[in-house]
Short mmCIF file of C-alpha atoms in Angstrom, two decimals:
data_model
loop_
_atom_site.label_atom_id
_atom_site.label_comp_id
_atom_site.label_asym_id
_atom_site.label_seq_id
_atom_site.Cartn_x
_atom_site.Cartn_y
_atom_site.Cartn_z
CA UNK A 178 0.19 0.26 0.23
CA UNK A 179 1.89 3.15 -0.79
CA UNK A 180 0.86 6.41 0.36
CA UNK A 181 -1.37 7.53 -1.57
CA UNK A 182 -3.64 5.05 -0.87
CA UNK A 183 -3.12 5.23 2.73
CA UNK A 184 -4.20 8.97 2.42
CA UNK A 185 -7.12 7.98 0.46
CA UNK A 186 -8.07 5.66 2.70
CA UNK A 187 -7.71 7.75 5.70
CA UNK A 188 -9.84 10.27 4.04
CA UNK A 189 -12.46 8.19 3.19
CA UNK A 190 -12.98 6.47 6.65
CA UNK A 191 -13.86 8.54 10.14
CA UNK A 192 -11.85 6.32 12.45
CA UNK A 193 -8.13 6.40 12.86
CA UNK A 194 -6.17 4.22 9.85
CA UNK A 195 -2.54 2.72 11.61
CA UNK A 196 -0.05 2.24 9.33
CA UNK A 197 3.78 0.77 10.17
CA UNK A 198 5.02 4.29 10.44
CA UNK A 199 2.82 5.15 13.44
CA UNK A 200 3.68 4.96 16.95
CA UNK A 201 0.54 2.84 17.67
CA UNK A 202 1.14 0.02 15.18
CA UNK A 203 2.97 -2.61 17.21
CA UNK A 204 0.48 -2.56 20.09
CA UNK A 205 -2.48 -2.17 17.38
CA UNK A 206 -1.40 -5.58 15.29
CA UNK A 207 -0.84 -7.40 18.76
CA UNK A 208 -2.97 -10.12 19.64
CA UNK A 209 -3.91 -12.88 22.44
CA UNK A 210 -1.55 -15.07 20.71
CA UNK A 211 1.87 -13.90 20.94
CA UNK A 212 3.33 -16.41 18.33
CA UNK A 213 1.32 -14.51 15.82
CA UNK A 214 3.41 -11.76 14.21
CA UNK A 215 1.88 -10.26 11.24
CA UNK A 216 1.84 -7.29 9.60
CA UNK A 217 -0.67 -5.45 8.02
CA UNK A 218 -0.11 -2.47 5.81
CA UNK A 219 -3.47 -0.90 7.59
CA UNK A 220 -5.24 -1.56 10.52
CA UNK A 221 -8.46 0.52 10.67
CA UNK A 222 -10.23 0.89 13.95
CA UNK A 223 -13.87 1.26 12.24
CA UNK A 224 -16.07 3.91 14.54
CA UNK A 225 -19.44 2.28 13.29
CA UNK A 226 -21.22 0.40 10.84
CA UNK A 227 -21.10 3.25 8.41
CA UNK A 228 -17.21 2.98 8.75
CA UNK A 229 -16.83 -0.78 8.10
CA UNK A 230 -19.16 -0.34 4.72
CA UNK A 231 -17.02 2.16 3.07
CA UNK A 232 -13.79 0.01 4.58
CA UNK A 233 -14.99 -2.90 2.94
CA UNK A 234 -15.85 -0.86 -0.32
CA UNK A 235 -12.50 0.76 -0.02
CA UNK A 236 -10.17 -2.71 0.27
CA UNK A 237 -12.35 -4.38 -2.54
CA UNK A 238 -11.97 -1.64 -4.98
CA UNK A 239 -8.20 -1.36 -4.07
CA UNK A 240 -7.48 -5.52 -4.67
CA UNK A 241 -6.32 -5.39 -1.03
CA UNK A 242 -5.92 -8.45 1.24
CA UNK A 243 -8.81 -8.29 3.96
CA UNK A 244 -9.22 -9.52 7.98
CA UNK A 245 -11.82 -8.84 10.21
CA UNK A 246 -10.57 -8.49 14.26
CA UNK A 247 -12.86 -8.83 16.97
CA UNK A 248 -11.17 -9.63 20.32
CA UNK A 249 -8.54 -10.55 18.73
CA UNK A 250 -8.33 -14.06 20.22
CA UNK A 251 -8.08 -16.25 17.16
CA UNK A 252 -5.67 -18.70 18.14
CA UNK A 253 -4.47 -18.60 14.51
CA UNK A 254 -4.42 -14.68 14.70
CA UNK A 255 -6.96 -14.81 11.29
CA UNK A 256 -7.70 -11.26 12.34
CA UNK A 257 -4.44 -10.16 10.52
CA UNK A 258 -3.05 -10.62 7.14
CA UNK A 259 0.60 -9.76 5.97
CA UNK A 260 0.41 -6.62 3.76
CA UNK A 261 -3.53 -6.31 3.64
CA UNK A 262 -5.89 -4.46 6.07
CA UNK A 263 -7.41 -5.38 9.21
CA UNK A 264 -10.95 -4.12 10.01
CA UNK A 265 -10.44 -3.56 14.06
CA UNK A 266 -14.33 -3.61 15.11
CA UNK A 267 -12.92 -3.19 18.93
CA UNK A 268 -14.43 0.41 19.03
CA UNK A 269 -17.94 -0.54 18.24
CA UNK A 270 -18.56 -2.11 22.04
CA UNK A 271 -21.99 -0.46 23.02
CA UNK A 272 -24.40 -3.12 24.84
CA UNK A 273 -28.22 -2.48 25.11
CA UNK A 274 -30.15 -4.71 27.64
CA UNK A 275 -33.92 -4.83 26.97
CA UNK A 276 -34.70 -6.56 30.75
CA UNK A 277 -38.55 -7.00 29.63
CA UNK A 278 -37.73 -8.68 26.35
CA UNK A 279 -35.10 -10.20 27.76
CA UNK A 280 -32.24 -9.40 24.97
CA UNK A 281 -29.16 -8.10 24.70
CA UNK A 282 -27.78 -5.81 21.75
CA UNK A 283 -24.07 -5.95 21.07
CA UNK A 284 -21.78 -3.75 19.15
CA UNK A 285 -19.37 -6.37 17.27
CA UNK A 286 -15.94 -5.26 19.06
CA UNK A 287 -17.80 -6.23 22.33
CA UNK A 288 -16.12 -8.81 24.86
CA UNK A 289 -17.66 -11.49 26.69
CA UNK A 290 -17.01 -9.89 30.08
CA UNK A 291 -18.85 -6.15 28.14
CA UNK A 292 -22.16 -8.86 27.81
CA UNK A 293 -21.48 -10.56 31.32
CA UNK A 294 -21.53 -7.37 32.93
CA UNK A 295 -24.31 -5.49 31.21
CA UNK A 296 -26.56 -8.61 31.73
CA UNK A 297 -25.50 -9.00 35.27
CA UNK A 298 -27.60 -6.76 36.35
CA UNK A 299 -30.69 -7.82 35.56
CA UNK A 300 -29.85 -11.48 36.66
CA UNK A 301 -29.45 -12.31 32.99
CA UNK A 302 -26.80 -14.12 31.09
CA UNK A 303 -26.17 -15.66 27.79
CA UNK A 304 -24.37 -18.70 26.98
CA UNK A 305 -20.85 -18.00 25.54
CA UNK A 306 -17.10 -19.31 26.26
CA UNK A 307 -15.16 -19.40 29.66
CA UNK A 308 -12.69 -15.95 29.28
CA UNK A 309 -14.26 -12.66 29.39
CA UNK A 310 -11.39 -11.16 27.16
CA UNK A 311 -13.03 -13.07 24.11
CA UNK A 312 -14.47 -11.70 21.72
CA UNK A 313 -18.20 -12.14 21.07
CA UNK A 314 -18.42 -12.01 17.43
CA UNK A 315 -15.61 -14.33 16.70
CA UNK A 316 -16.92 -16.67 19.65
CA UNK A 317 -20.59 -16.79 18.22
CA UNK A 318 -19.79 -17.03 14.67
CA UNK A 319 -17.84 -20.54 15.45
CA UNK A 320 -20.83 -21.67 17.44
CA UNK A 321 -19.95 -20.82 21.22
CA UNK A 322 -19.78 -22.81 24.53
CA UNK A 323 -19.07 -22.36 28.01
CA UNK A 324 -20.35 -22.96 31.35
CA UNK A 325 -23.97 -22.68 30.49
CA UNK A 326 -24.03 -25.00 27.25
CA UNK A 327 -25.69 -27.74 28.84
CA UNK A 328 -28.51 -25.07 30.51
CA UNK A 329 -29.36 -23.33 27.52
CA UNK A 330 -27.16 -24.35 24.38
CA UNK A 331 -24.50 -22.95 22.32
CA UNK A 332 -24.30 -19.16 22.10
CA UNK A 333 -25.69 -19.44 18.70
CA UNK A 334 -28.92 -21.10 19.97
CA UNK A 335 -29.35 -17.41 21.98
CA UNK A 336 -28.53 -15.59 18.67
CA UNK A 337 -31.64 -13.39 17.62
CA UNK A 338 -30.44 -11.35 14.81
CA UNK A 339 -27.23 -9.90 13.23
CA UNK A 340 -26.02 -6.56 11.60
CA UNK A 341 -24.04 -7.33 8.54
CA UNK A 342 -21.97 -6.14 6.25
CA UNK A 343 -21.29 -7.55 3.01
CA UNK A 344 -18.43 -7.98 0.38
CA UNK A 345 -19.94 -5.54 -1.77
CA UNK A 346 -20.70 -2.99 0.87
CA UNK A 347 -24.22 -3.51 1.74
CA UNK A 348 -25.67 -3.60 5.20
CA UNK A 349 -28.20 -6.46 6.11
CA UNK A 350 -29.90 -7.59 9.26
CA UNK A 351 -30.78 -11.09 9.47
CA UNK A 352 -32.66 -13.34 10.93
CA UNK A 353 -34.88 -16.12 11.09
CA UNK A 354 -37.29 -14.40 9.32
CA UNK A 355 -34.90 -11.83 7.21
CA UNK A 356 -31.87 -13.29 5.09
CA UNK A 357 -32.53 -16.72 6.76
CA UNK A 358 -30.05 -18.79 4.26
CA UNK A 359 -27.55 -16.19 5.77
CA UNK A 360 -28.58 -16.45 9.39
CA UNK A 361 -28.36 -20.10 9.25
CA UNK A 362 -24.59 -20.10 7.92
CA UNK A 363 -23.34 -17.53 10.32
CA UNK A 364 -24.79 -19.53 13.28
CA UNK A 365 -21.23 -22.05 13.31
CA UNK A 366 -19.94 -20.78 9.73
CA UNK A 367 -17.22 -18.41 11.10
CA UNK A 368 -15.95 -15.00 9.55
CA UNK A 369 -16.79 -16.50 5.70
CA UNK A 370 -19.75 -14.41 5.02
CA UNK A 371 -18.94 -10.59 6.10
CA UNK A 372 -18.17 -8.46 8.94
CA UNK A 373 -20.83 -8.53 11.45
CA UNK A 374 -20.71 -5.05 13.53
CA UNK A 375 -23.92 -5.92 15.65
CA UNK A 376 -25.40 -9.16 17.64
CA UNK A 377 -28.83 -9.49 19.09
CA UNK A 378 -29.18 -12.26 21.81
CA UNK A 379 -31.70 -13.75 23.87
CA UNK A 380 -31.03 -13.36 27.48
CA UNK A 381 -31.47 -15.86 30.27
CA UNK A 382 -31.99 -16.01 34.06
CA UNK A 383 -28.50 -15.93 35.79
CA UNK A 384 -27.14 -14.20 38.53
CA UNK A 385 -25.05 -15.95 41.05
CA UNK A 386 -23.32 -19.52 39.98
CA UNK A 387 -22.23 -22.28 42.40
CA UNK A 388 -18.94 -22.73 41.37
CA UNK A 389 -16.49 -25.91 42.12
CA UNK A 390 -12.88 -26.75 41.36
CA UNK A 391 -11.89 -30.41 42.03
CA UNK A 392 -8.58 -32.17 41.44
CA UNK A 393 -7.13 -35.50 41.63
CA UNK A 394 -3.70 -36.29 41.27
CA UNK A 395 -2.89 -36.87 37.46
CA UNK A 396 -2.28 -40.76 38.08
CA UNK A 397 -6.31 -40.94 38.94
CA UNK A 398 -6.75 -39.90 34.99
CA UNK A 399 -8.36 -43.06 33.90
CA UNK A 400 -10.68 -43.52 36.95
CA UNK A 401 -11.88 -40.05 36.95
CA UNK A 402 -12.66 -39.89 33.35
CA UNK A 403 -14.70 -43.23 33.48
CA UNK A 404 -16.31 -41.61 36.39
CA UNK A 405 -16.85 -38.55 34.53
CA UNK A 406 -17.88 -39.70 31.24
CA UNK A 407 -20.65 -41.94 32.97
CA UNK A 408 -21.91 -39.13 35.57
CA UNK A 409 -21.90 -35.90 33.66
CA UNK A 410 -24.42 -36.82 31.11
CA UNK A 411 -27.09 -37.83 32.92
CA UNK A 412 -26.66 -35.31 35.65
CA UNK A 413 -29.10 -32.22 36.16
CA UNK A 414 -28.36 -29.54 33.22
CA UNK A 415 -27.92 -27.50 35.65
CA UNK A 416 -24.71 -28.91 36.39
CA UNK A 417 -22.08 -28.21 33.84
CA UNK A 418 -18.17 -29.30 34.36
CA UNK A 419 -15.30 -29.23 31.86
CA UNK A 420 -12.47 -31.85 32.02
CA UNK A 421 -9.01 -30.84 32.28
CA UNK A 422 -5.42 -32.00 32.89
CA UNK A 423 -3.17 -29.00 34.09
CA UNK A 424 -0.57 -27.76 36.59
CA UNK A 425 -1.94 -26.67 39.64
CA UNK A 426 -1.77 -22.50 39.46
CA UNK A 427 0.42 -20.67 42.19
CA UNK A 428 -2.11 -19.01 44.42
CA UNK A 429 -5.67 -19.45 45.49
CA UNK A 430 -7.77 -21.41 46.10
CA UNK A 431 -4.97 -23.76 46.06
CA UNK A 432 -3.02 -25.04 48.87
CA UNK A 433 0.77 -24.06 48.07
CA UNK A 434 2.07 -27.81 48.40
CA UNK A 435 0.04 -28.78 45.23
CA UNK A 436 1.18 -25.58 43.42
CA UNK A 437 2.80 -26.75 39.86
CA UNK A 438 1.76 -30.38 40.38
CA UNK A 439 0.14 -32.06 37.46
CA UNK A 440 -3.31 -32.88 37.83
CA UNK A 441 -7.07 -33.93 36.57
CA UNK A 442 -9.82 -31.55 37.50
CA UNK A 443 -13.43 -30.32 36.98
CA UNK A 444 -14.22 -27.12 36.65
CA UNK A 445 -17.63 -26.92 37.80
CA UNK A 446 -20.84 -24.27 37.22
CA UNK A 447 -23.96 -25.21 38.94
CA UNK A 448 -27.10 -22.93 38.21
CA UNK A 449 -29.34 -24.49 40.25
CA UNK A 450 -30.44 -23.77 43.72
CA UNK A 451 -27.26 -22.46 45.48
CA UNK A 452 -28.36 -24.11 48.71
CA UNK A 453 -27.74 -27.61 47.01
CA UNK A 454 -24.19 -26.82 45.50
CA UNK A 455 -21.89 -28.86 48.39
CA UNK A 456 -24.82 -32.03 48.54
CA UNK A 457 -24.84 -31.85 44.55
CA UNK A 458 -21.17 -32.18 44.18
CA UNK A 459 -20.66 -34.66 46.88
CA UNK A 460 -20.52 -37.30 43.83
CA UNK A 461 -17.22 -36.28 43.34
CA UNK A 462 -15.85 -38.87 46.08
CA UNK A 463 -16.69 -41.76 43.67
CA UNK A 464 -14.10 -41.17 41.28
CA UNK A 465 -11.60 -41.64 44.22
CA UNK A 466 -10.85 -39.34 47.05
CA UNK A 467 -9.58 -35.60 45.61
CA UNK A 468 -6.30 -33.91 46.48
CA UNK A 469 -8.51 -30.68 46.39
CA UNK A 470 -12.11 -29.58 46.37
CA UNK A 471 -13.45 -26.27 46.70
CA UNK A 472 -16.93 -24.81 46.22
CA UNK A 473 -18.42 -21.10 46.41
CA UNK A 474 -21.40 -19.33 44.90
CA UNK A 475 -19.84 -16.67 42.79
CA UNK A 476 -21.48 -14.02 40.94
CA UNK A 477 -21.52 -15.25 37.13
CA UNK A 478 -19.21 -12.34 35.62
CA UNK A 479 -16.72 -13.48 38.13
CA UNK A 480 -16.94 -17.03 37.26
CA UNK A 481 -16.41 -15.67 33.33
CA UNK A 482 -13.31 -13.51 34.23
CA UNK A 483 -11.61 -16.36 36.46
CA UNK A 484 -8.97 -17.43 34.05
CA UNK A 485 -8.14 -14.07 32.45
CA UNK A 486 -5.26 -13.36 34.77
CA UNK A 487 -3.89 -16.74 34.49
CA UNK A 488 -3.72 -16.42 30.81
CA UNK A 489 -3.33 -13.33 29.68
CA UNK A 490 -2.76 -11.54 26.51
CA UNK A 491 1.05 -12.27 25.32
CA UNK A 492 1.22 -16.03 25.88
CA UNK A 493 3.12 -18.00 22.96
CA UNK A 494 -0.14 -20.81 22.18
CA UNK A 495 -0.78 -23.32 20.06
CA UNK A 496 -3.91 -25.55 20.06
CA UNK A 497 -5.74 -28.00 18.10
CA UNK A 498 -9.03 -29.56 18.87
CA UNK A 499 -11.61 -32.35 18.30
CA UNK A 500 -15.34 -33.38 18.87
CA UNK A 501 -15.79 -36.91 20.96
CA UNK A 502 -19.22 -38.59 21.24
CA UNK A 503 -17.84 -41.11 23.79
CA UNK A 504 -14.88 -41.39 25.89
CA UNK A 505 -13.09 -44.32 25.46
CA UNK A 506 -10.61 -46.14 27.52
CA UNK A 507 -7.95 -45.75 24.69
CA UNK A 508 -8.62 -42.15 25.04
CA UNK A 509 -8.41 -42.17 28.94
CA UNK A 510 -4.94 -43.89 28.37
CA UNK A 511 -3.84 -40.77 25.84
CA UNK A 512 -5.02 -38.10 28.69
CA UNK A 513 -2.87 -39.60 31.44
CA UNK A 514 0.21 -39.76 29.21
CA UNK A 515 0.23 -36.15 28.20
CA UNK A 516 -0.72 -34.97 31.25
CA UNK A 517 1.51 -36.40 32.91
CA UNK A 518 3.88 -35.07 30.60
CA UNK A 519 2.87 -31.36 30.17
CA UNK A 520 5.36 -29.56 28.26
CA UNK A 521 4.99 -26.19 30.53
CA UNK A 522 3.18 -25.11 33.82
CA UNK A 523 0.34 -23.35 31.60
CA UNK A 524 -0.33 -26.24 28.78
CA UNK A 525 -3.23 -28.25 29.42
CA UNK A 526 -5.94 -30.29 27.91
CA UNK A 527 -10.24 -29.12 28.54
CA UNK A 528 -13.02 -31.26 27.50
CA UNK A 529 -16.09 -28.89 27.08
CA UNK A 530 -19.49 -30.73 27.21
CA UNK A 531 -21.78 -29.77 24.38
CA UNK A 532 -24.91 -32.10 24.97
CA UNK A 533 -27.90 -30.81 27.50
CA UNK A 534 -29.94 -27.99 25.55
CA UNK A 535 -27.25 -27.91 22.70
CA UNK A 536 -28.05 -31.87 21.70
CA UNK A 537 -31.68 -30.80 21.32
CA UNK A 538 -31.53 -28.35 18.51
CA UNK A 539 -31.98 -30.00 15.03
CA UNK A 540 -28.93 -31.20 13.26
CA UNK A 541 -30.06 -28.96 10.10
CA UNK A 542 -31.09 -25.77 12.03
CA UNK A 543 -27.67 -23.94 11.84
CA UNK A 544 -24.59 -24.78 10.37
CA UNK A 545 -23.21 -26.32 13.51
CA UNK A 546 -22.93 -29.67 12.41
CA UNK A 547 -21.96 -32.11 15.47
CA UNK A 548 -24.91 -31.90 17.65
CA UNK A 549 -24.31 -35.60 18.01
CA UNK A 550 -21.27 -34.32 19.93
CA UNK A 551 -21.00 -34.89 23.89
CA UNK A 552 -17.56 -33.08 24.34
CA UNK A 553 -15.60 -30.43 22.63
CA UNK A 554 -11.99 -31.02 23.22
CA UNK A 555 -9.03 -28.35 22.84
CA UNK A 556 -5.62 -29.71 23.46
CA UNK A 557 -3.37 -25.83 24.02
CA UNK A 558 0.14 -25.81 24.38
CA UNK A 559 0.86 -22.25 26.81
CA UNK A 560 3.79 -20.55 27.51
CA UNK A 561 5.19 -16.95 28.07
CA UNK A 562 8.95 -18.18 26.57
CA UNK A 563 9.00 -17.83 22.92
CA UNK A 564 12.15 -20.28 22.88
CA UNK A 565 9.17 -23.05 24.00
CA UNK A 566 7.15 -22.38 20.73
CA UNK A 567 8.33 -25.32 19.06
CA UNK A 568 8.05 -27.64 22.41
CA UNK A 569 4.21 -26.75 22.79
CA UNK A 570 3.51 -27.12 19.27
CA UNK A 571 5.07 -30.47 19.12
CA UNK A 572 3.49 -31.71 22.09
CA UNK A 573 0.44 -30.56 21.01
CA UNK A 574 0.29 -31.91 17.62
CA UNK A 575 1.56 -35.73 19.53
CA UNK A 576 -1.30 -35.75 21.88
CA UNK A 577 -4.00 -34.73 19.48
CA UNK A 578 -2.61 -37.08 16.68
CA UNK A 579 -2.93 -39.81 19.32
CA UNK A 580 -6.28 -38.57 19.82
CA UNK A 581 -7.75 -39.09 16.34
CA UNK A 582 -8.85 -42.43 16.62
CA UNK A 583 -11.09 -42.15 19.34
CA UNK A 584 -12.37 -38.73 17.92
CA UNK A 585 -15.45 -37.72 15.51
CA UNK A 586 -13.34 -36.34 13.12
CA UNK A 587 -14.24 -32.93 12.96
CA UNK A 588 -13.68 -29.96 15.06
CA UNK A 589 -14.89 -26.84 16.82
CA UNK A 590 -13.88 -23.99 13.87
CA UNK A 591 -12.27 -21.73 16.78
CA UNK A 592 -9.85 -24.51 17.62
CA UNK A 593 -9.16 -25.37 14.29
CA UNK A 594 -4.79 -24.42 13.62
CA UNK A 595 -3.80 -22.61 10.75
CA UNK A 596 -1.79 -25.05 9.43
CA UNK A 597 -4.78 -28.01 9.54
CA UNK A 598 -5.56 -27.86 5.97
CA UNK A 599 -8.93 -27.34 4.10
CA UNK A 600 -10.11 -30.97 4.57
CA UNK A 601 -10.28 -30.02 8.38
CA UNK A 602 -12.63 -27.48 7.82
CA UNK A 603 -14.46 -29.98 5.77
CA UNK A 604 -14.97 -32.52 8.42
CA UNK A 605 -15.75 -30.15 10.65
CA UNK A 606 -18.62 -29.07 8.56
CA UNK A 607 -19.83 -32.32 7.06
CA UNK A 608 -22.99 -32.72 5.60
CA UNK A 609 -23.30 -29.04 5.93
CA UNK A 610 -20.40 -27.85 4.18
CA UNK A 611 -21.68 -27.74 0.80
CA UNK A 612 -24.85 -25.49 1.78
CA UNK A 613 -22.52 -23.07 3.51
CA UNK A 614 -20.34 -23.35 0.13
CA UNK A 615 -23.85 -21.96 -2.18
CA UNK A 616 -24.38 -19.26 0.72
CA UNK A 617 -20.86 -18.36 0.33
CA UNK A 618 -21.60 -18.10 -3.34
CA UNK A 619 -24.68 -15.54 -3.05
CA UNK A 620 -23.05 -13.46 -0.45
CA UNK A 621 -19.23 -13.31 -1.23
CA UNK A 622 -18.70 -15.08 -4.39
CA UNK A 623 -15.56 -13.50 -5.38
CA UNK A 624 -14.18 -14.41 -1.62
CA UNK A 625 -13.49 -11.21 -0.12
CA UNK A 626 -13.70 -12.50 3.35
CA UNK A 627 -10.85 -15.69 3.03
CA UNK A 628 -8.68 -14.60 6.71
CA UNK A 629 -10.89 -17.27 8.34
CA UNK A 630 -10.94 -21.19 8.46
CA UNK A 631 -12.12 -20.45 4.48
CA UNK A 632 -15.33 -21.71 2.93
CA UNK A 633 -14.58 -21.30 -0.83
CA UNK A 634 -17.50 -20.05 -2.64
CA UNK A 635 -19.70 -22.94 -4.65
CA UNK A 636 -18.58 -22.92 -8.33
#
């Protein structure tokens, strides 16, 4: 992008255009994953939907590469393109809650924390992810799962409408009755179809929740997983619990003698009667005596922010995901093997339940194609030291490859690494891929929005 083009872009847009010679550039191009080091020709901090429309027109008409950034949490850094233009939606960050209708309209640059805070004042929430710093737009477009999934479904199951800037620069509001083909595709199809400047969600009654953290020595992994796989799917949908292998963090509520020890764990969220929290979680002893068990009532936004300080922006990250309809004994062996050999203290594996309310949505109702999955797993190699990037990546790849024979073949699209190839995208969408490709042809026939886990337009 030459100087004349840069100045033309600045003249055309309301929000600031940040380029490599500017003092803000390095901060503006930084994302959650410090392993990503891309240098866009320009980062446009879009002031509003009109700015996004003008920016899309400018990028398209000048033949430039385009990426869209919401919260910047994309593991493979798909919100940045070298020598192209990133549309940064972070200034579009308002939240409006209607407590009577139980809805919330949020800007495309909002994070989970923005929505959680606004809804909490009214005792309301939407099921999203597990870290408050995650961008709502990217999480939602991929499907979205977290602490409330068994109770209220995926994030897309509470999505009522969205405002979208299309590849031709046009603006549409999509819902079940307006542009229903595009609305279907947005619910799980990722950022393939346009830049989403606003989302409207259904809210659910959630204020304070019961939180539990149970950890067992890592050599109990097989026994704990056998108990967990039988217990949780038949438990009340008020109870959510994701399984993890981890190193115990050095701080409260964990006792000092456990800090740094390799463990297996379940992190619980209880949306039922808080007086029944301890009684409900007494069953953890059926898996073997825990090394540590902690329960407390907690405001829902506090649970959502509980891991923010543990894994802040700026870590080295490499992750891969997979769906599972069961936890086999062979998979339990793999989790034990790699849980005993975590390469760094922050590296981990999570199994998120996606059954309950999420499983009752019809297979063809949204682009999410794994309504028959019971768990969505992710292996994450994490460390602050760039010198350990190769180590954590290799551990993650080896772990993931040994799990593949026990998986369903696809992955939550937000857990796919950049280097996994087009077949991984196809296997994630399964029989929905061709339908998504047809929607892509309708709304983005030249594949302007391709900085994502790309769905190519149907020929």
